[in-house]
XYZ file of C-alpha atoms in Angstrom:
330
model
C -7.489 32.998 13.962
C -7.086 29.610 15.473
C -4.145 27.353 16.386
C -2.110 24.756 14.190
C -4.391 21.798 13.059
C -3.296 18.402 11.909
C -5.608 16.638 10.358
C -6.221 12.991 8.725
C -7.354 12.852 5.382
C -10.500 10.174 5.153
C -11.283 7.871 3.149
C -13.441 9.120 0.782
C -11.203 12.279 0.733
C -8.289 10.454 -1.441
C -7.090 11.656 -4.433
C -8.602 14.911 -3.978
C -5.729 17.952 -5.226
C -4.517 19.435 -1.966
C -6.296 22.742 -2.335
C -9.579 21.625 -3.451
C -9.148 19.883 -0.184
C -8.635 23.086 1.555
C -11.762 24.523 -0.735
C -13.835 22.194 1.130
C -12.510 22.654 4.755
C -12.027 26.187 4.732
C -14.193 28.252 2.479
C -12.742 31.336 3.782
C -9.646 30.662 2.698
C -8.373 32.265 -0.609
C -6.441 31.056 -3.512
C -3.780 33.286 -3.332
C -3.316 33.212 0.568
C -3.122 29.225 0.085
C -0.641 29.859 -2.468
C 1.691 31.537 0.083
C 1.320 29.357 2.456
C 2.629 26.361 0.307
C 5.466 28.679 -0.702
C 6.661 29.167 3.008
C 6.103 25.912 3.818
C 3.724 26.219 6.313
C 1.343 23.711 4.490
C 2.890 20.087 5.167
C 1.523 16.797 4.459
C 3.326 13.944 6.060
C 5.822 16.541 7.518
C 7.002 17.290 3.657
C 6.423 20.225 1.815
C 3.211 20.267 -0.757
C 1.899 22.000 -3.929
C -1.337 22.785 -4.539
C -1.567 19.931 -7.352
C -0.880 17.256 -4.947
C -3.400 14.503 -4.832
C -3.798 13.070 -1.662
C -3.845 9.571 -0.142
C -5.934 8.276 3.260
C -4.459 8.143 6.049
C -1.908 11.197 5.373
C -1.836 14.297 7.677
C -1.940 17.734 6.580
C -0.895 20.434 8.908
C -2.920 23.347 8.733
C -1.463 26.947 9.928
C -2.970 28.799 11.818
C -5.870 31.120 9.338
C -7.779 33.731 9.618
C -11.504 32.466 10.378
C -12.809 35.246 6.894
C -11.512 36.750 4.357
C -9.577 39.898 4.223
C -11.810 42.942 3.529
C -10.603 43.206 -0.379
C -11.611 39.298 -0.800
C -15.098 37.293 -1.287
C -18.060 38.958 1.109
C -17.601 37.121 4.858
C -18.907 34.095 5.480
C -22.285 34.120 7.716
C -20.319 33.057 11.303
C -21.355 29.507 12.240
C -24.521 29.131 14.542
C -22.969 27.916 18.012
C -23.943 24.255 18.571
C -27.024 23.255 20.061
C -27.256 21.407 23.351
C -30.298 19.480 21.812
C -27.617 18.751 18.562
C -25.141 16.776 21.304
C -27.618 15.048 23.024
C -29.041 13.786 20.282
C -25.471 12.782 18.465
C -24.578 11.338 22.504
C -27.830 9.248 21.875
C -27.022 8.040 17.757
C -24.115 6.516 19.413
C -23.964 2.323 18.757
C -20.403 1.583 19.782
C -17.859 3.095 21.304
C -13.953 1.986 23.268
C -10.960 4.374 23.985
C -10.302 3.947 20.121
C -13.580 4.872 18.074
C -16.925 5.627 17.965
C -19.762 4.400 15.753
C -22.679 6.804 14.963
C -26.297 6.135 13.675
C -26.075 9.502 11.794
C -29.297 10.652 10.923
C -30.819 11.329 7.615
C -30.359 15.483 7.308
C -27.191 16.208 8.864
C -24.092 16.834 7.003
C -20.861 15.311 7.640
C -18.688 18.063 7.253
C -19.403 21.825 6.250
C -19.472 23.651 3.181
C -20.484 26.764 1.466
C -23.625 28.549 3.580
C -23.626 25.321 5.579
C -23.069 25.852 9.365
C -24.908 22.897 11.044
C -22.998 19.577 10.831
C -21.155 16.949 12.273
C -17.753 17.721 12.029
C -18.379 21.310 14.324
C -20.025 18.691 16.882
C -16.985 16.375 17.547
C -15.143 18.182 20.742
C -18.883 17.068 21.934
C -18.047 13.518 21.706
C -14.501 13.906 24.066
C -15.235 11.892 27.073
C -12.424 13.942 28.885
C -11.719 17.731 27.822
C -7.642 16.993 27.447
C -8.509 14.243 25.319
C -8.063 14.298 21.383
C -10.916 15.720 18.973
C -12.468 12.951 17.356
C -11.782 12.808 13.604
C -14.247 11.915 10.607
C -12.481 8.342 9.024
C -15.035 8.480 6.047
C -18.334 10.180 5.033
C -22.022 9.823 4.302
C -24.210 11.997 2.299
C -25.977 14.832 4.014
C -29.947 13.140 3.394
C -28.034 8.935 4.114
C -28.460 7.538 7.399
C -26.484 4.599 9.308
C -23.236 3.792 10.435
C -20.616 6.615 10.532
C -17.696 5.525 12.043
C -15.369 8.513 13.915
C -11.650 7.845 15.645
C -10.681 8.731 18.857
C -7.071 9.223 18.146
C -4.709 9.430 15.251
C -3.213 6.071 15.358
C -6.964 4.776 15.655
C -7.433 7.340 12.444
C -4.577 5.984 10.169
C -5.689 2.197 10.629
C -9.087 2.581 10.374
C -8.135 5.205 6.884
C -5.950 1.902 5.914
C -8.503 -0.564 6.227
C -10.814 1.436 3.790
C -8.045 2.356 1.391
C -7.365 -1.675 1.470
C -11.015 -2.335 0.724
C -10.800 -5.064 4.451
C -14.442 -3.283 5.114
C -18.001 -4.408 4.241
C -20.610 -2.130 4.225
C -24.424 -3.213 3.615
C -26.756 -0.213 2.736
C -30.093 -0.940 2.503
C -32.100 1.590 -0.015
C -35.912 1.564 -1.622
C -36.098 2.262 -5.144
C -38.435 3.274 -7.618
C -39.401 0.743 -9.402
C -37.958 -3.549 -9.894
C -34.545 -3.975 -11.165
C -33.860 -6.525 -13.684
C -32.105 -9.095 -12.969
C -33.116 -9.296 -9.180
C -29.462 -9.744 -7.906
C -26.781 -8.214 -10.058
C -23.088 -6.933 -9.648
C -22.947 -3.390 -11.200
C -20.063 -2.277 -13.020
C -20.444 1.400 -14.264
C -17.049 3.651 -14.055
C -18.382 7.201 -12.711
C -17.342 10.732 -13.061
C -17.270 13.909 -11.665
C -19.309 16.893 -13.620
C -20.494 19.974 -12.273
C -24.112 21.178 -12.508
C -27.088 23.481 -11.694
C -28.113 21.024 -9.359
C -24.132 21.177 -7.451
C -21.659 18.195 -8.019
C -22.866 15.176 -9.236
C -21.274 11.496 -10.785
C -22.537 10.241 -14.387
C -21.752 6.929 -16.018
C -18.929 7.227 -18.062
C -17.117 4.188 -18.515
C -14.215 5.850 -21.094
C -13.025 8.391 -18.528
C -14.965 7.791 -15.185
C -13.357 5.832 -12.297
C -14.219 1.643 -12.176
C -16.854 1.809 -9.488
C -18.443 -1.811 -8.285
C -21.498 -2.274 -6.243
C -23.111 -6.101 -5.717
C -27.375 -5.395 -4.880
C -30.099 -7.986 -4.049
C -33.886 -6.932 -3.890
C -34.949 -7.716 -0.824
C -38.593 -7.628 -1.494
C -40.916 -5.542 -3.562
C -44.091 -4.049 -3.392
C -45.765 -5.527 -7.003
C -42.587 -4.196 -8.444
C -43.616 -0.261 -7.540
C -41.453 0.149 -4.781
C -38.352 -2.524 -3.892
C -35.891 -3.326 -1.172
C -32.473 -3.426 -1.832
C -29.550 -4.603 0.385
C -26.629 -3.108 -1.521
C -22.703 -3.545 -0.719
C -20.607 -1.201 -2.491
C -17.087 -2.713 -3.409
C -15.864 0.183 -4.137
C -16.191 4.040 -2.468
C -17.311 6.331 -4.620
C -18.873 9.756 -4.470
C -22.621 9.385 -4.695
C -22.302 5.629 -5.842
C -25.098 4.003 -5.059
C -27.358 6.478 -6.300
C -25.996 6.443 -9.691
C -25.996 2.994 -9.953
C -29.497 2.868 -8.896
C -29.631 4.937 -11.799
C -27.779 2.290 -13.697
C -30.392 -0.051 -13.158
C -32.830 2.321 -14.203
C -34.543 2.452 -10.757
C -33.830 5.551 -8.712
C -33.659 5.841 -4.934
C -37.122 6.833 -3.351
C -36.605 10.695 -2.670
C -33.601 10.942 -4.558
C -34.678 14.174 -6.664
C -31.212 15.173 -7.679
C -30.624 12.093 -9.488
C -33.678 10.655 -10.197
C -35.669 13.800 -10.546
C -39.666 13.328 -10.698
C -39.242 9.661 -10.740
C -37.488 9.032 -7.535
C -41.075 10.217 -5.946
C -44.266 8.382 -5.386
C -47.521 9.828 -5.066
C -49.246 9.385 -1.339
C -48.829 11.444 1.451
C -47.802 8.196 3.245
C -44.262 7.884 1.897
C -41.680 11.248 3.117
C -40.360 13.028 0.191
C -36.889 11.919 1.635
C -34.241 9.741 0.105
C -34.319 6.336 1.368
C -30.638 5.448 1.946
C -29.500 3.659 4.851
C -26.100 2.364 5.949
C -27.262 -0.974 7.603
C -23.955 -2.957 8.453
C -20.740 -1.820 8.580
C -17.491 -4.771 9.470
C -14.005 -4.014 9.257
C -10.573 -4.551 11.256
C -10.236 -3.220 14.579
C -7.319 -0.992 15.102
C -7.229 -3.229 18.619
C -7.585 -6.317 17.000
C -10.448 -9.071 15.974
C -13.386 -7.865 13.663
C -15.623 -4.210 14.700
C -19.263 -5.465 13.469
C -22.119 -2.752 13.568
C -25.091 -2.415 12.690
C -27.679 0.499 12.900
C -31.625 0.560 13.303
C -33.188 2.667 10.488
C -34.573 6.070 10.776
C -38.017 6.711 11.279
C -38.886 7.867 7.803
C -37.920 4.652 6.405
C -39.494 2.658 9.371
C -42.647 3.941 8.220
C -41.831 3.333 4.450
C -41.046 -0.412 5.709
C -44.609 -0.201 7.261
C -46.456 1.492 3.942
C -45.377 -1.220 1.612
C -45.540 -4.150 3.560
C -41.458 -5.269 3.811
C -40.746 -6.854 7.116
C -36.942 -6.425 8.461
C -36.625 -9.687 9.611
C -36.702 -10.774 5.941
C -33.151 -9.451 4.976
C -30.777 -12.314 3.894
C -28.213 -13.324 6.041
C -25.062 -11.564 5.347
C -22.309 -14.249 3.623
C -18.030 -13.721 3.326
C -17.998 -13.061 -0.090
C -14.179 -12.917 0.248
């Protein structure tokens, strides 16, 4: 059983209910033991008592008791302990690094590791962070947002918790700009768009997933440009969502009716090419990332892509160099 935890709720965490939040950090927690805990008060967020119905903001901090690290013997089976971190793991997240200052840390995270754990998942980011402490008195680093397990590129972590709730702030106000760059299936018409598709949230054989839904879904926005394209088989995209949503890009790749290369769970079959040239991985990439500093001035970073997609760049003939330059659109 550990100590008491306070932690900052992300980004892309907002308006989650408080104990689907708590579903998602700590699987081997149980309903009813959650329950009690919000009745004794032993749950806070901001210092103030919750319910489990609470929908949550960025930037808040829940305080997490002390809880037992399974189940009690009459509960779920026990979770499979989590493998202990590999050396190899931290030097290669020491390496990813692009930026860092005494108040935050920007990752190339690569394409395969998960943010934060889940159900059967032991190996991810979030169980690497006391790695990242450059003195062992000094604050965990915390998560200010999330990418997809199989999306590379900038992942931006905070040293502290005042460096947490700006950061949070800054995404909540939408002061960030974030370039992905993604190869789709196929040649989107019109070649430079603004796509306005409200998503929502359904359940599935394949896990949790987004559909277009624009009566009951949430207004999502995403600008895109292709880049280039390979006789209209395979294009380039630079995309900039305007909005954070859950899986957004990929569904509005969907939208325009060309899925992400590798994308299976969205675009099934045809998000795959034939070739052994091209990896069977989905070819999402957080390229540019610029936002307010929590010290002041503008944080600009930008992160080489992984070597899949380097070779995919290769394969079809799309040279780097030819991305537009990146224009205010404020």
């Amino acid at each position: 059983m550990g100590g008491v935890q306070s932690i900052q709720v992300s980004a892309e965490e907002a308006d989650q209910r408080l104990d689907r939040w708590f579903r998602r950090r700590f699987p081997a927690l149980t309903h009813g033991r959650l329950e009690k805990l919000l009745r004794t008060g032993q749950v806070r967020v901001d210092g103030a008592r919750a319910r489990a119905s609470t929908r949550l903001t960025a930037g808040q901090t829940v305080r997490v008791p002390p809880l037992p690290t399974a189940p009690p013997d009459d509960a779920a089976p026990r979770p499979k302990p989590a493998a202990a971190i590999r050396t190899g793991d931290l030097d290669d997240l020491r390496a990813a690094i692009l930026h860092q200052d005494e108040w935050l840390i920007a990752l190339n995270k690569p394409a395969g590791l998960a943010t934060q754990g889940g159900s059967g998942l032991t190996r991810h980011l979030d169980a690497m962070l006391d790695g990242l402490k450059r003195h062992p008195d000094d604050e965990r680093p915390r998560l200010v947002h999330r990418l997809d397990k199989d999306t590379s590129g900038v992942l931006l972590l905070a040293r502290t918790a005042r460096a947490a709730k700006a950061l949070a702030e800054a995404f909540r106000r939408r002061e960030t700009r974030k370039v992905y760059w993604a190869l789709v299936v196929g040649l989107p018409k019109p070649r430079a768009g603004t796509i306005r598709a409200a998503l929502r949230k359904e359940g599935g054989p394949k896990g949790e997933r987004v559909v277009w839904d624009d009566a009951t879904g949430k207004p999502a926005i995403t600008d895109y440009q292709v880049v280039d394209d390979a006789a209209g088989t395979v294009s380039w995209l630079a995309m900039e969502p305007r909005t954070g949503r859950t899986h957004q890009l990929r569904a509005h790749a969907m939208v325009l009716g060309t899925p992400i290369l590798g994308d299976g769970k969205y675009g099934g079959q045809g998000a795959f090419i034939g070739g052994a040239e091209v990896a069977r991985r989905m070819h999402l990439h957080a390229r540019h990332l610029a936002m307010p500093h929590p010290a002041g001035g503008t944080l600009v970073v930008e992160a080489p892509l992984p070597p899949h997609m380097t070779e995919a760049f290769r394969y079809f003939g799309f040279r780097q160099q030819d991305a537009p330059a990146l224009e205010d659109r404020r």
